[in-house]
């Protein structure tokens, strides 16, 4: 494995400057964060007690399923469909829903959804309930919901699986196993993406339509991860961390241009209102940028951008940031392309054939040879 330092060349690169829209101020909440954005600039947003759909400068509050009172949203597709889950006062199970056109539809599954593609396919994690027998998958199962049919992705039911991302080719990524490894599922074939050298843990968070995967890899997965970018042709690439003092980084989203967003920092309190040492990053043209350095003059709105969760194919970015002692959802929109000097510190790129990280908590276990399980709602 060969380390290639990006400090070898200090030539200027073309990079966008961004305007900042404070989506959190629209919610009227002191705490909010944006989870996903589609190519029309529509955004899924959560606060402590509400969820919202942002479109063309206006905000709509998303209602939980009938009988439920708490909800969260996670993904949005180019049809404006938002996926999320809600919970009732007496029911501790998460009821998966799709929000579209102002209404929420129960898909009949208990679990936590994380992503939805343009075909309306939803992926996430479940331990049973709803259309499946309660606790049918006590160690955790990754699910794929498509056209009324739910498929369990696990190739065994004695190992934990959670799916975090899906592209428009129905390729699915996530984490699996007692050893905690990132996986890519393609047409029923599950590939273990491995870890960066010396690591024992990995997780895949997103995948674009070219099959490029992003996530993180670490020794333990706690305060020690490194963001990665994977493709079948190059294998796993270590994207590094923003600053020499940073202890961890993670890539959360990728668009079809191969641009990656995520965060880097020194403390894992991701939702601290003061930023707490976290910085949102953009990886583009083989360079890792601090997004705080790419804000157009006069447009920062007092923000410290702490984490970027998604980027669309027009280069718009959403995430969360600290402003006036509060944590607000933000939307970044490219305003121009300018020459930006490369970062002064080198970002090592390590190439080999593997990838990984962690995000949700479903229990794990050893092996069993079970085929995919389907249930129709």
Short mmCIF file of C-alpha atoms in Angstrom, two decimals:
data_model
loop_
_atom_site.label_atom_id
_atom_site.label_comp_id
_atom_site.label_asym_id
_atom_site.label_seq_id
_atom_site.Cartn_x
_atom_site.Cartn_y
_atom_site.Cartn_z
CA UNK A 1 0.00 0.00 0.00
CA UNK A 2 1.38 3.34 -1.01
CA UNK A 3 0.64 6.67 0.64
CA UNK A 4 0.38 9.57 -1.80
CA UNK A 5 0.64 12.99 -0.17
CA UNK A 6 -1.51 15.71 -1.67
CA UNK A 7 0.98 18.31 -0.42
CA UNK A 8 3.27 17.52 -3.35
CA UNK A 9 1.42 20.13 -5.40
CA UNK A 10 0.16 23.47 -4.10
CA UNK A 11 -1.55 24.52 -7.31
CA UNK A 12 -4.95 26.19 -7.00
CA UNK A 13 -8.06 24.12 -7.59
CA UNK A 14 -11.47 25.14 -8.84
CA UNK A 15 -13.96 25.03 -5.97
CA UNK A 16 -17.38 26.52 -5.38
CA UNK A 17 -18.27 29.18 -2.88
CA UNK A 18 -21.59 28.67 -1.13
CA UNK A 19 -24.41 30.77 0.22
CA UNK A 20 -25.94 29.61 3.51
CA UNK A 21 -29.66 29.25 4.19
CA UNK A 22 -30.55 28.85 7.87
CA UNK A 23 -33.27 26.20 7.71
CA UNK A 24 -33.33 25.94 11.49
CA UNK A 25 -34.65 29.48 11.85
CA UNK A 26 -37.63 28.50 9.67
CA UNK A 27 -38.54 25.67 12.05
CA UNK A 28 -38.68 28.00 15.04
CA UNK A 29 -36.73 25.40 17.01
CA UNK A 30 -33.45 25.82 18.89
CA UNK A 31 -32.35 22.39 17.68
CA UNK A 32 -32.67 21.03 14.15
CA UNK A 33 -30.67 19.14 11.56
CA UNK A 34 -31.10 18.31 7.88
CA UNK A 35 -30.74 14.66 6.92
CA UNK A 36 -31.07 14.59 3.13
CA UNK A 37 -31.65 16.68 -0.03
CA UNK A 38 -32.90 15.84 -3.53
CA UNK A 39 -31.93 17.37 -6.88
CA UNK A 40 -34.78 19.91 -6.66
CA UNK A 41 -33.33 21.28 -3.42
CA UNK A 42 -36.08 19.76 -1.26
CA UNK A 43 -34.84 18.86 2.21
CA UNK A 44 -35.82 16.49 5.05
CA UNK A 45 -35.35 18.08 8.49
CA UNK A 46 -35.67 16.92 12.10
CA UNK A 47 -35.96 18.83 15.35
CA UNK A 48 -36.29 17.42 18.86
CA UNK A 49 -40.07 17.05 18.62
CA UNK A 50 -40.98 17.58 14.94
CA UNK A 51 -40.00 16.77 11.37
CA UNK A 52 -40.27 19.00 8.30
CA UNK A 53 -40.29 19.02 4.50
CA UNK A 54 -38.56 22.05 2.97
CA UNK A 55 -39.30 23.12 -0.62
CA UNK A 56 -38.86 26.40 -2.51
CA UNK A 57 -38.40 28.52 0.58
CA UNK A 58 -41.36 27.11 2.51
CA UNK A 59 -41.58 24.57 5.30
CA UNK A 60 -44.26 21.93 5.87
CA UNK A 61 -44.58 20.05 9.13
CA UNK A 62 -44.78 16.27 8.69
CA UNK A 63 -47.39 14.50 10.81
CA UNK A 64 -46.65 11.14 12.44
CA UNK A 65 -48.76 8.10 11.64
CA UNK A 66 -52.22 8.00 13.26
CA UNK A 67 -51.89 7.12 16.93
CA UNK A 68 -48.19 8.04 17.04
CA UNK A 69 -46.75 11.20 18.55
CA UNK A 70 -42.99 11.12 17.95
CA UNK A 71 -41.30 10.89 14.55
CA UNK A 72 -38.04 11.33 12.65
CA UNK A 73 -37.25 11.52 8.94
CA UNK A 74 -34.09 10.26 7.27
CA UNK A 75 -34.16 10.29 3.46
CA UNK A 76 -35.78 11.99 0.45
CA UNK A 77 -35.87 11.07 -3.25
CA UNK A 78 -36.31 13.10 -6.44
CA UNK A 79 -40.09 12.57 -6.36
CA UNK A 80 -40.24 14.43 -3.05
CA UNK A 81 -41.01 11.25 -1.10
CA UNK A 82 -39.62 11.32 2.44
CA UNK A 83 -38.98 8.20 4.49
CA UNK A 84 -39.14 8.14 8.27
CA UNK A 85 -40.52 6.40 11.33
CA UNK A 86 -42.88 7.29 14.16
CA UNK A 87 -43.66 5.92 17.62
CA UNK A 88 -46.78 5.98 19.78
CA UNK A 89 -47.12 6.88 23.45
CA UNK A 90 -47.53 3.26 24.50
CA UNK A 91 -45.81 1.49 21.59
CA UNK A 92 -42.02 1.47 21.66
CA UNK A 93 -41.77 0.06 18.11
CA UNK A 94 -40.76 2.27 15.21
CA UNK A 95 -43.41 2.32 12.47
CA UNK A 96 -41.88 2.94 9.05
CA UNK A 97 -43.67 5.46 6.80
CA UNK A 98 -43.34 7.24 3.48
CA UNK A 99 -44.43 10.89 3.39
CA UNK A 100 -45.64 12.17 0.03
CA UNK A 101 -47.97 14.96 -1.04
CA UNK A 102 -48.73 15.98 2.51
CA UNK A 103 -49.68 12.52 3.83
CA UNK A 104 -47.85 9.73 5.63
CA UNK A 105 -48.33 6.12 4.54
CA UNK A 106 -47.62 3.20 6.86
CA UNK A 107 -45.72 0.51 4.93
CA UNK A 108 -46.52 -2.07 7.62
CA UNK A 109 -42.97 -2.58 8.84
CA UNK A 110 -41.44 -2.09 12.29
CA UNK A 111 -37.91 -0.73 12.09
CA UNK A 112 -35.73 2.26 11.33
CA UNK A 113 -35.50 3.37 7.67
CA UNK A 114 -32.46 5.28 6.45
CA UNK A 115 -32.79 5.90 2.71
CA UNK A 116 -35.18 5.93 -0.24
CA UNK A 117 -34.32 5.88 -3.96
CA UNK A 118 -36.22 7.31 -6.95
CA UNK A 119 -38.19 4.06 -7.37
CA UNK A 120 -39.53 4.41 -3.85
CA UNK A 121 -37.39 1.56 -2.53
CA UNK A 122 -36.61 1.93 1.18
CA UNK A 123 -33.78 0.39 3.21
CA UNK A 124 -33.06 0.25 6.93
CA UNK A 125 -32.91 -2.11 9.90
CA UNK A 126 -35.47 -4.18 11.82
CA UNK A 127 -35.71 -6.72 14.63
CA UNK A 128 -39.16 -7.88 13.56
CA UNK A 129 -42.70 -6.74 14.19
CA UNK A 130 -45.39 -5.43 11.87
CA UNK A 131 -45.53 -7.67 8.82
CA UNK A 132 -42.88 -9.92 10.38
CA UNK A 133 -43.26 -11.98 13.57
CA UNK A 134 -42.14 -10.03 16.61
CA UNK A 135 -38.42 -10.54 17.27
CA UNK A 136 -38.12 -12.70 14.18
CA UNK A 137 -34.65 -11.23 13.75
CA UNK A 138 -33.34 -10.76 17.30
CA UNK A 139 -29.86 -9.91 16.07
CA UNK A 140 -30.99 -7.31 13.56
CA UNK A 141 -31.89 -7.53 9.89
CA UNK A 142 -31.33 -5.15 7.00
CA UNK A 143 -34.49 -4.73 4.94
CA UNK A 144 -35.36 -3.60 1.42
CA UNK A 145 -38.94 -2.46 0.81
CA UNK A 146 -39.97 -2.35 -2.85
CA UNK A 147 -43.46 -2.10 -4.38
CA UNK A 148 -45.20 -3.51 -1.32
CA UNK A 149 -42.72 -6.34 -0.77
CA UNK A 150 -40.12 -6.36 2.00
CA UNK A 151 -36.98 -8.44 1.52
CA UNK A 152 -34.49 -9.26 4.28
CA UNK A 153 -31.00 -8.65 2.92
CA UNK A 154 -29.06 -10.74 5.47
CA UNK A 155 -27.37 -13.80 4.07
CA UNK A 156 -27.65 -15.24 7.59
CA UNK A 157 -29.88 -14.43 10.56
CA UNK A 158 -27.34 -14.91 13.33
CA UNK A 159 -25.44 -11.79 12.31
CA UNK A 160 -26.61 -8.22 12.66
CA UNK A 161 -27.23 -6.25 9.45
CA UNK A 162 -28.33 -2.62 9.01
CA UNK A 163 -28.74 -0.91 5.61
CA UNK A 164 -27.95 2.82 5.43
CA UNK A 165 -27.99 3.67 1.73
CA UNK A 166 -29.47 2.66 -1.64
CA UNK A 167 -28.91 3.98 -5.17
CA UNK A 168 -31.13 3.94 -8.24
CA UNK A 169 -29.64 0.60 -9.33
CA UNK A 170 -30.93 -0.93 -6.06
CA UNK A 171 -27.41 -1.44 -4.74
CA UNK A 172 -27.52 -1.32 -0.93
CA UNK A 173 -24.80 -0.47 1.61
CA UNK A 174 -24.55 -0.70 5.38
CA UNK A 175 -22.89 -2.61 8.20
CA UNK A 176 -23.03 -6.28 9.20
CA UNK A 177 -21.65 -8.92 11.50
CA UNK A 178 -20.21 -9.30 14.97
CA UNK A 179 -16.95 -8.03 13.48
CA UNK A 180 -18.70 -4.85 12.26
CA UNK A 181 -17.88 -4.58 8.57
CA UNK A 182 -19.21 -2.42 5.76
CA UNK A 183 -21.09 -4.26 3.04
CA UNK A 184 -22.31 -3.67 -0.50
CA UNK A 185 -25.29 -5.72 -1.69
CA UNK A 186 -25.72 -5.91 -5.47
CA UNK A 187 -28.45 -8.08 -6.98
CA UNK A 188 -28.46 -10.35 -3.94
CA UNK A 189 -24.67 -10.70 -3.78
CA UNK A 190 -23.20 -9.26 -0.55
CA UNK A 191 -19.60 -8.04 -0.60
CA UNK A 192 -17.63 -7.45 2.60
CA UNK A 193 -15.80 -4.18 1.95
CA UNK A 194 -13.32 -4.70 4.77
CA UNK A 195 -11.43 -2.01 6.68
CA UNK A 196 -8.53 0.36 6.28
CA UNK A 197 -5.12 -1.08 7.31
CA UNK A 198 -4.89 -1.78 11.03
CA UNK A 199 -8.62 -1.21 11.62
CA UNK A 200 -11.23 -3.64 12.97
CA UNK A 201 -14.44 -1.76 12.28
CA UNK A 202 -16.13 -0.18 9.29
CA UNK A 203 -19.50 1.10 8.07
CA UNK A 204 -20.84 2.16 4.67
CA UNK A 205 -23.25 5.11 4.74
CA UNK A 206 -24.14 5.99 1.14
CA UNK A 207 -23.73 4.83 -2.46
CA UNK A 208 -24.12 6.77 -5.72
CA UNK A 209 -25.47 5.52 -9.05
CA UNK A 210 -21.95 4.56 -10.19
CA UNK A 211 -21.55 2.25 -7.21
CA UNK A 212 -19.11 4.49 -5.35
CA UNK A 213 -19.48 3.98 -1.60
CA UNK A 214 -18.65 6.27 1.33
CA UNK A 215 -18.37 5.62 5.04
CA UNK A 216 -15.72 5.27 7.70
CA UNK A 217 -13.21 2.82 9.13
CA UNK A 218 -11.62 2.67 12.57
CA UNK A 219 -9.98 0.53 15.19
CA UNK A 220 -13.04 0.59 17.46
CA UNK A 221 -15.47 2.88 15.60
CA UNK A 222 -15.51 5.31 18.54
CA UNK A 223 -13.51 8.54 18.19
CA UNK A 224 -10.96 6.91 15.88
CA UNK A 225 -12.52 6.59 12.42
CA UNK A 226 -11.30 7.81 9.05
CA UNK A 227 -13.58 8.76 6.17
CA UNK A 228 -13.32 6.55 3.09
CA UNK A 229 -14.37 6.46 -0.56
CA UNK A 230 -14.69 3.11 -2.30
CA UNK A 231 -15.09 2.05 -5.92
CA UNK A 232 -14.66 -1.34 -7.56
CA UNK A 233 -11.80 -0.01 -9.68
CA UNK A 234 -9.75 1.74 -6.99
CA UNK A 235 -10.75 -0.12 -3.86
CA UNK A 236 -10.78 1.71 -0.55
CA UNK A 237 -9.33 5.22 -0.31
CA UNK A 238 -8.58 6.89 3.02
CA UNK A 239 -9.85 10.50 2.74
CA UNK A 240 -8.05 11.50 5.92
CA UNK A 241 -9.09 14.17 8.42
CA UNK A 242 -9.32 17.93 8.11
CA UNK A 243 -6.77 18.91 10.77
CA UNK A 244 -3.76 17.17 12.31
CA UNK A 245 -5.43 17.41 15.74
CA UNK A 246 -8.66 15.73 14.60
CA UNK A 247 -9.27 12.29 16.09
CA UNK A 248 -11.87 11.01 13.63
CA UNK A 249 -13.74 11.69 10.41
CA UNK A 250 -16.63 10.11 8.54
CA UNK A 251 -18.08 10.51 5.06
CA UNK A 252 -21.89 10.53 5.10
CA UNK A 253 -23.05 11.38 1.57
CA UNK A 254 -21.96 11.23 -2.07
CA UNK A 255 -23.46 12.52 -5.32
CA UNK A 256 -23.15 11.14 -8.85
CA UNK A 257 -20.17 13.45 -9.54
CA UNK A 258 -18.22 11.68 -6.82
CA UNK A 259 -18.30 14.65 -4.43
CA UNK A 260 -18.34 13.53 -0.80
CA UNK A 261 -19.52 15.29 2.37
CA UNK A 262 -19.16 14.48 6.05
CA UNK A 263 -17.46 15.71 9.21
CA UNK A 264 -14.13 15.69 10.99
CA UNK A 265 -13.36 16.55 14.59
CA UNK A 266 -12.09 15.92 18.09
CA UNK A 267 -15.27 15.05 19.99
CA UNK A 268 -18.14 12.69 19.18
CA UNK A 269 -20.87 14.92 20.62
CA UNK A 270 -22.27 15.48 17.12
CA UNK A 271 -25.20 17.61 18.25
CA UNK A 272 -23.44 20.08 20.55
CA UNK A 273 -24.79 23.59 20.01
CA UNK A 274 -21.33 25.12 20.20
CA UNK A 275 -19.85 22.98 17.44
CA UNK A 276 -17.69 21.12 19.95
CA UNK A 277 -14.68 20.75 17.67
CA UNK A 278 -16.56 19.35 14.67
CA UNK A 279 -16.22 20.72 11.13
CA UNK A 280 -18.21 19.85 8.02
CA UNK A 281 -16.13 18.83 5.00
CA UNK A 282 -16.40 18.50 1.23
CA UNK A 283 -14.16 16.09 -0.68
CA UNK A 284 -13.92 17.09 -4.34
CA UNK A 285 -11.23 16.79 -7.04
CA UNK A 286 -9.03 14.70 -4.71
CA UNK A 287 -9.01 17.42 -2.07
CA UNK A 288 -10.58 17.60 1.39
CA UNK A 289 -12.05 21.05 2.15
CA UNK A 290 -13.38 22.57 5.35
CA UNK A 291 -16.80 23.84 4.22
CA UNK A 292 -16.46 26.77 6.61
CA UNK A 293 -13.67 28.04 4.32
CA UNK A 294 -15.93 27.94 1.25
CA UNK A 295 -18.72 30.23 2.45
CA UNK A 296 -19.26 33.30 0.25
CA UNK A 297 -18.37 36.59 1.98
CA UNK A 298 -21.31 37.99 3.94
CA UNK A 299 -23.26 34.73 3.75
CA UNK A 300 -22.16 32.79 6.82
CA UNK A 301 -25.15 33.89 8.98
CA UNK A 302 -22.97 33.32 12.06
CA UNK A 303 -22.71 29.59 11.36
CA UNK A 304 -20.03 27.11 12.27
CA UNK A 305 -20.83 24.22 9.94
CA UNK A 306 -20.27 21.10 12.03
CA UNK A 307 -21.48 18.21 9.85
CA UNK A 308 -22.66 17.78 6.25
CA UNK A 309 -25.05 14.88 5.75
CA UNK A 310 -25.89 14.92 2.02
CA UNK A 311 -25.02 16.54 -1.32
CA UNK A 312 -27.22 16.55 -4.43
CA UNK A 313 -26.18 16.40 -8.09
CA UNK A 314 -26.32 20.21 -8.33
CA UNK A 315 -23.78 20.55 -5.54
CA UNK A 316 -26.21 21.71 -2.86
CA UNK A 317 -25.28 20.47 0.62
CA UNK A 318 -27.30 20.04 3.81
CA UNK A 319 -26.37 19.31 7.40
CA UNK A 320 -26.20 20.95 10.78
CA UNK A 321 -24.25 23.80 12.32
CA UNK A 322 -23.84 25.90 15.44
CA UNK A 323 -25.27 29.44 15.37
CA UNK A 324 -25.89 31.76 18.33
CA UNK A 325 -25.67 28.88 20.81
CA UNK A 326 -28.20 26.76 18.92
CA UNK A 327 -27.92 23.83 16.51
CA UNK A 328 -29.61 24.58 13.18
CA UNK A 329 -30.17 22.74 9.93
CA UNK A 330 -28.45 24.44 6.98
CA UNK A 331 -28.61 24.44 3.19
CA UNK A 332 -25.55 25.41 1.14
CA UNK A 333 -26.03 26.49 -2.48
CA UNK A 334 -23.10 27.02 -4.89
CA UNK A 335 -22.77 30.67 -5.92
CA UNK A 336 -19.61 30.63 -8.04
CA UNK A 337 -16.54 28.68 -8.98
CA UNK A 338 -13.29 30.24 -7.79
CA UNK A 339 -9.65 29.36 -7.30
CA UNK A 340 -9.08 28.03 -3.80
CA UNK A 341 -5.61 27.17 -2.55
CA UNK A 342 -5.14 23.56 -1.57
CA UNK A 343 -5.05 22.90 2.18
CA UNK A 344 -1.57 23.34 3.63
CA UNK A 345 -1.60 20.03 5.50
CA UNK A 346 -1.23 16.82 3.50
CA UNK A 347 -4.16 14.46 3.21
CA UNK A 348 -2.87 10.90 2.76
CA UNK A 349 -4.67 8.68 0.29
CA UNK A 350 -4.27 4.95 0.87
CA UNK A 351 -5.53 2.71 -1.92
CA UNK A 352 -6.45 -0.94 -1.54
CA UNK A 353 -9.49 -3.18 -1.91
CA UNK A 354 -11.77 -2.70 1.12
CA UNK A 355 -14.05 -0.16 3.03
CA UNK A 356 -16.21 0.72 6.23
CA UNK A 357 -17.90 2.50 9.73
CA UNK A 358 -20.95 2.51 12.26
CA UNK A 359 -24.20 4.44 12.84
CA UNK A 360 -27.25 2.66 14.39
CA UNK A 361 -27.45 0.07 17.15
CA UNK A 362 -28.88 -3.35 16.30
CA UNK A 363 -27.51 -6.40 18.11
CA UNK A 364 -25.29 -8.85 16.31
CA UNK A 365 -24.37 -12.54 16.33
CA UNK A 366 -22.74 -15.55 14.56
CA UNK A 367 -23.58 -17.38 11.36
CA UNK A 368 -26.60 -19.15 9.89
CA UNK A 369 -27.29 -19.85 6.22
CA UNK A 370 -30.73 -18.34 5.65
CA UNK A 371 -31.83 -17.09 2.26
CA UNK A 372 -33.66 -13.83 1.74
CA UNK A 373 -37.07 -13.70 3.43
CA UNK A 374 -39.92 -11.89 1.74
CA UNK A 375 -43.23 -10.66 3.03
CA UNK A 376 -45.86 -8.76 1.09
CA UNK A 377 -47.98 -6.07 2.72
#
